[in-house]
Amino acid sequence: MRHFFFRHQPAIQIGRGLIAGIGGLVAIAAVGALTNIVGEPLLMAPFGASCVLIFSVAASPLSQPANVVGGHLVATFVGLVLRALLPNEWWAVGLAVGAAIALMAALRITHPPAGANPLVVFASDPGFDFLIFPVLTGSLILVAVGTLFHRFGKVEYPLQRKPA
């Protein structure tokens, strides 16, 4: 039973954790501020989880820009299509989440926070413009802030493609 509680994540210096938290703060604040400026909603709950990956584990394949933006777009699109075709029932939500996971995996753009996007879609029943505001715009802002933030901190993000 003890293996359930073993922490596989390596220990980090407290300063790195604080810097990751500041990165999330800056990214969500930037998205929130731009929401007020452009008058379109750019924030959604899964973006908080995206910030955990972008700022705390920047070297993870799941944190890379293609995964962040692509995962959010694909998962939301699946949610929107299935919401248009199916009733707003528990089994349809489950089907949408499962289909989003499968499609992200098949396209190699898995981004775990995006797995929540079909839940958001079924709960709020937005139109297809939801793909642009907040999904595409918000995820691009998160990646841009992450890129700038990590440059100043001398952290490689996004990862460079390794020669074959």
mmCIF file of C-alpha atoms in Angstrom:
data_model
loop_
_atom_site.group_PDB
_atom_site.id
_atom_site.type_symbol
_atom_site.label_atom_id
_atom_site.label_comp_id
_atom_site.label_asym_id
_atom_site.label_seq_id
_atom_site.Cartn_x
_atom_site.Cartn_y
_atom_site.Cartn_z
ATOM 1 C CA MET A 1 0.000 0.000 0.000
ATOM 2 C CA ARG A 2 2.927 2.339 0.641
ATOM 3 C CA HIS A 3 3.672 2.547 -3.097
ATOM 4 C CA PHE A 4 0.470 4.532 -3.537
ATOM 5 C CA PHE A 5 1.947 7.296 -1.425
ATOM 6 C CA PHE A 6 5.482 7.319 -2.791
ATOM 7 C CA ARG A 7 6.279 10.626 -4.490
ATOM 8 C CA HIS A 8 7.958 9.994 -7.839
ATOM 9 C CA GLN A 9 8.392 13.681 -8.546
ATOM 10 C CA PRO A 10 11.923 14.733 -7.637
ATOM 11 C CA ALA A 11 12.399 17.297 -4.892
ATOM 12 C CA ILE A 12 12.921 20.885 -6.004
ATOM 13 C CA GLN A 13 14.318 23.933 -4.316
ATOM 14 C CA ILE A 14 11.624 26.031 -2.666
ATOM 15 C CA GLY A 15 12.619 28.946 -4.905
ATOM 16 C CA ARG A 16 11.767 26.966 -8.052
ATOM 17 C CA GLY A 17 8.300 26.259 -6.672
ATOM 18 C CA LEU A 18 7.751 29.912 -5.855
ATOM 19 C CA ILE A 19 8.923 30.948 -9.325
ATOM 20 C CA ALA A 20 6.514 28.439 -10.893
ATOM 21 C CA GLY A 21 3.703 29.935 -8.816
ATOM 22 C CA ILE A 22 4.637 33.441 -9.900
ATOM 23 C CA GLY A 23 4.588 32.253 -13.531
ATOM 24 C CA GLY A 24 1.056 30.941 -13.103
ATOM 25 C CA LEU A 25 0.026 34.166 -11.438
ATOM 26 C CA VAL A 26 1.455 36.277 -14.267
ATOM 27 C CA ALA A 27 -0.082 34.083 -16.995
ATOM 28 C CA ILE A 28 -3.600 33.980 -15.539
ATOM 29 C CA ALA A 29 -3.425 37.693 -14.677
ATOM 30 C CA ALA A 30 -2.406 38.452 -18.284
ATOM 31 C CA VAL A 31 -5.308 36.420 -19.663
ATOM 32 C CA GLY A 32 -7.696 38.042 -17.194
ATOM 33 C CA ALA A 33 -6.472 41.547 -17.998
ATOM 34 C CA LEU A 34 -6.828 40.913 -21.724
ATOM 35 C CA THR A 35 -10.357 39.676 -21.085
ATOM 36 C CA ASN A 36 -11.175 43.146 -19.750
ATOM 37 C CA ILE A 37 -9.380 44.903 -22.614
ATOM 38 C CA VAL A 38 -10.906 42.972 -25.538
ATOM 39 C CA GLY A 39 -14.296 42.376 -23.952
ATOM 40 C CA GLU A 40 -14.269 38.661 -24.791
ATOM 41 C CA PRO A 41 -14.005 35.864 -22.233
ATOM 42 C CA LEU A 42 -10.495 34.406 -22.347
ATOM 43 C CA LEU A 43 -10.358 32.538 -19.029
ATOM 44 C CA MET A 44 -11.557 29.042 -18.298
ATOM 45 C CA ALA A 45 -10.783 26.725 -15.396
ATOM 46 C CA PRO A 46 -8.582 24.248 -17.312
ATOM 47 C CA PHE A 47 -6.104 27.073 -17.955
ATOM 48 C CA GLY A 48 -5.136 26.993 -14.285
ATOM 49 C CA ALA A 49 -4.075 23.375 -14.700
ATOM 50 C CA SER A 50 -2.239 24.261 -17.927
ATOM 51 C CA CYS A 51 -0.218 26.773 -15.908
ATOM 52 C CA VAL A 52 0.838 24.014 -13.513
ATOM 53 C CA LEU A 53 2.400 22.151 -16.427
ATOM 54 C CA ILE A 54 3.835 25.163 -18.268
ATOM 55 C CA PHE A 55 5.484 26.702 -15.211
ATOM 56 C CA SER A 56 6.207 23.742 -12.950
ATOM 57 C CA VAL A 57 7.258 21.051 -15.449
ATOM 58 C CA ALA A 58 8.253 23.022 -18.545
ATOM 59 C CA ALA A 59 10.372 20.155 -19.896
ATOM 60 C CA SER A 60 7.446 17.719 -19.999
ATOM 61 C CA PRO A 61 6.171 16.792 -23.464
ATOM 62 C CA LEU A 62 2.669 17.503 -22.107
ATOM 63 C CA SER A 63 3.672 21.137 -21.426
ATOM 64 C CA GLN A 64 4.907 21.986 -24.911
ATOM 65 C CA PRO A 65 3.092 24.599 -27.025
ATOM 66 C CA ALA A 66 1.738 22.101 -29.561
ATOM 67 C CA ASN A 67 0.242 20.094 -26.710
ATOM 68 C CA VAL A 68 -1.155 23.094 -24.846
ATOM 69 C CA VAL A 69 -2.784 24.778 -27.840
ATOM 70 C CA GLY A 70 -3.527 21.647 -29.865
ATOM 71 C CA GLY A 71 -4.829 19.686 -26.896
ATOM 72 C CA HIS A 72 -7.194 22.463 -25.853
ATOM 73 C CA LEU A 73 -8.444 22.941 -29.421
ATOM 74 C CA VAL A 74 -8.985 19.240 -30.134
ATOM 75 C CA ALA A 75 -10.639 18.467 -26.801
ATOM 76 C CA THR A 76 -12.933 21.476 -27.078
ATOM 77 C CA PHE A 77 -13.840 20.664 -30.677
ATOM 78 C CA VAL A 78 -14.749 17.105 -29.674
ATOM 79 C CA GLY A 79 -16.860 18.465 -26.823
ATOM 80 C CA LEU A 80 -18.638 20.953 -29.076
ATOM 81 C CA VAL A 81 -19.405 18.381 -31.786
ATOM 82 C CA LEU A 82 -20.671 15.775 -29.346
ATOM 83 C CA ARG A 83 -22.684 18.370 -27.425
ATOM 84 C CA ALA A 84 -24.362 19.361 -30.705
ATOM 85 C CA LEU A 85 -25.158 15.727 -31.504
ATOM 86 C CA LEU A 86 -25.940 14.254 -28.098
ATOM 87 C CA PRO A 87 -28.134 15.101 -25.119
ATOM 88 C CA ASN A 88 -26.573 16.743 -22.085
ATOM 89 C CA GLU A 89 -26.386 13.492 -20.113
ATOM 90 C CA TRP A 90 -23.663 11.921 -17.956
ATOM 91 C CA TRP A 91 -22.883 9.221 -20.512
ATOM 92 C CA ALA A 92 -22.483 11.789 -23.325
ATOM 93 C CA VAL A 93 -20.071 13.803 -21.179
ATOM 94 C CA GLY A 94 -18.094 10.625 -20.476
ATOM 95 C CA LEU A 95 -18.055 9.791 -24.174
ATOM 96 C CA ALA A 96 -16.809 13.297 -25.010
ATOM 97 C CA VAL A 97 -13.980 13.143 -22.475
ATOM 98 C CA GLY A 98 -12.964 9.666 -23.654
ATOM 99 C CA ALA A 99 -13.044 10.695 -27.303
ATOM 100 C CA ALA A 100 -11.011 13.828 -26.553
ATOM 101 C CA ILE A 101 -8.367 11.773 -24.730
ATOM 102 C CA ALA A 102 -8.199 9.242 -27.565
ATOM 103 C CA LEU A 103 -7.899 11.921 -30.261
ATOM 104 C CA MET A 104 -5.253 13.903 -28.372
ATOM 105 C CA ALA A 105 -3.263 10.681 -27.908
ATOM 106 C CA ALA A 106 -3.609 9.707 -31.566
ATOM 107 C CA LEU A 107 -2.462 13.178 -32.677
ATOM 108 C CA ARG A 108 0.371 13.199 -30.072
ATOM 109 C CA ILE A 109 -0.885 16.429 -28.516
ATOM 110 C CA THR A 110 -1.986 15.126 -25.135
ATOM 111 C CA HIS A 111 -2.474 17.923 -22.620
ATOM 112 C CA PRO A 112 -4.158 16.628 -19.437
ATOM 113 C CA PRO A 113 -5.900 19.902 -18.494
ATOM 114 C CA ALA A 114 -7.669 19.828 -21.870
ATOM 115 C CA GLY A 115 -9.430 16.653 -20.759
ATOM 116 C CA ALA A 116 -11.685 18.962 -18.735
ATOM 117 C CA ASN A 117 -12.733 20.995 -21.769
ATOM 118 C CA PRO A 118 -15.630 18.708 -22.801
ATOM 119 C CA LEU A 119 -16.937 19.049 -19.240
ATOM 120 C CA VAL A 120 -16.796 22.823 -19.594
ATOM 121 C CA VAL A 121 -18.571 22.611 -22.951
ATOM 122 C CA PHE A 122 -21.369 20.392 -21.658
ATOM 123 C CA ALA A 123 -21.799 22.540 -18.543
ATOM 124 C CA SER A 124 -21.914 25.893 -20.342
ATOM 125 C CA ASP A 125 -23.246 24.886 -23.793
ATOM 126 C CA PRO A 126 -21.283 27.530 -25.754
ATOM 127 C CA GLY A 127 -21.261 27.980 -29.502
ATOM 128 C CA PHE A 128 -18.412 27.056 -31.817
ATOM 129 C CA ASP A 129 -16.920 30.545 -31.355
ATOM 130 C CA PHE A 130 -15.785 29.153 -27.970
ATOM 131 C CA LEU A 131 -12.914 27.613 -29.949
ATOM 132 C CA ILE A 132 -11.579 31.127 -30.646
ATOM 133 C CA PHE A 133 -12.580 32.865 -27.383
ATOM 134 C CA PRO A 134 -11.405 31.594 -24.927
ATOM 135 C CA VAL A 135 -9.748 28.366 -26.105
ATOM 136 C CA LEU A 136 -7.372 29.392 -28.918
ATOM 137 C CA THR A 137 -6.714 32.933 -27.743
ATOM 138 C CA GLY A 138 -6.290 32.014 -24.091
ATOM 139 C CA SER A 139 -4.019 29.032 -24.738
ATOM 140 C CA LEU A 140 -1.826 31.083 -27.079
ATOM 141 C CA ILE A 141 -1.463 33.748 -24.391
ATOM 142 C CA LEU A 142 -0.476 31.128 -21.812
ATOM 143 C CA VAL A 143 2.197 29.750 -24.148
ATOM 144 C CA ALA A 144 3.472 33.251 -24.983
ATOM 145 C CA VAL A 145 3.714 34.208 -21.303
ATOM 146 C CA GLY A 146 5.366 30.872 -20.531
ATOM 147 C CA THR A 147 7.919 31.382 -23.302
ATOM 148 C CA LEU A 148 8.815 34.904 -22.144
ATOM 149 C CA PHE A 149 8.807 33.971 -18.466
ATOM 150 C CA HIS A 150 11.113 30.994 -18.976
ATOM 151 C CA ARG A 151 13.473 33.021 -21.184
ATOM 152 C CA PHE A 152 14.050 35.421 -18.306
ATOM 153 C CA GLY A 153 14.549 32.481 -15.943
ATOM 154 C CA LYS A 154 16.906 30.725 -18.360
ATOM 155 C CA VAL A 155 14.633 27.664 -18.556
ATOM 156 C CA GLU A 156 14.337 25.966 -21.928
ATOM 157 C CA TYR A 157 10.750 26.398 -23.115
ATOM 158 C CA PRO A 158 9.630 25.317 -25.542
ATOM 159 C CA LEU A 159 11.975 22.375 -25.846
ATOM 160 C CA GLN A 160 14.166 22.445 -28.911
ATOM 161 C CA ARG A 161 13.747 19.673 -31.435
ATOM 162 C CA LYS A 162 16.573 17.185 -31.109
ATOM 163 C CA PRO A 163 18.325 16.124 -34.347
ATOM 164 C CA ALA A 164 17.470 12.567 -35.395
#
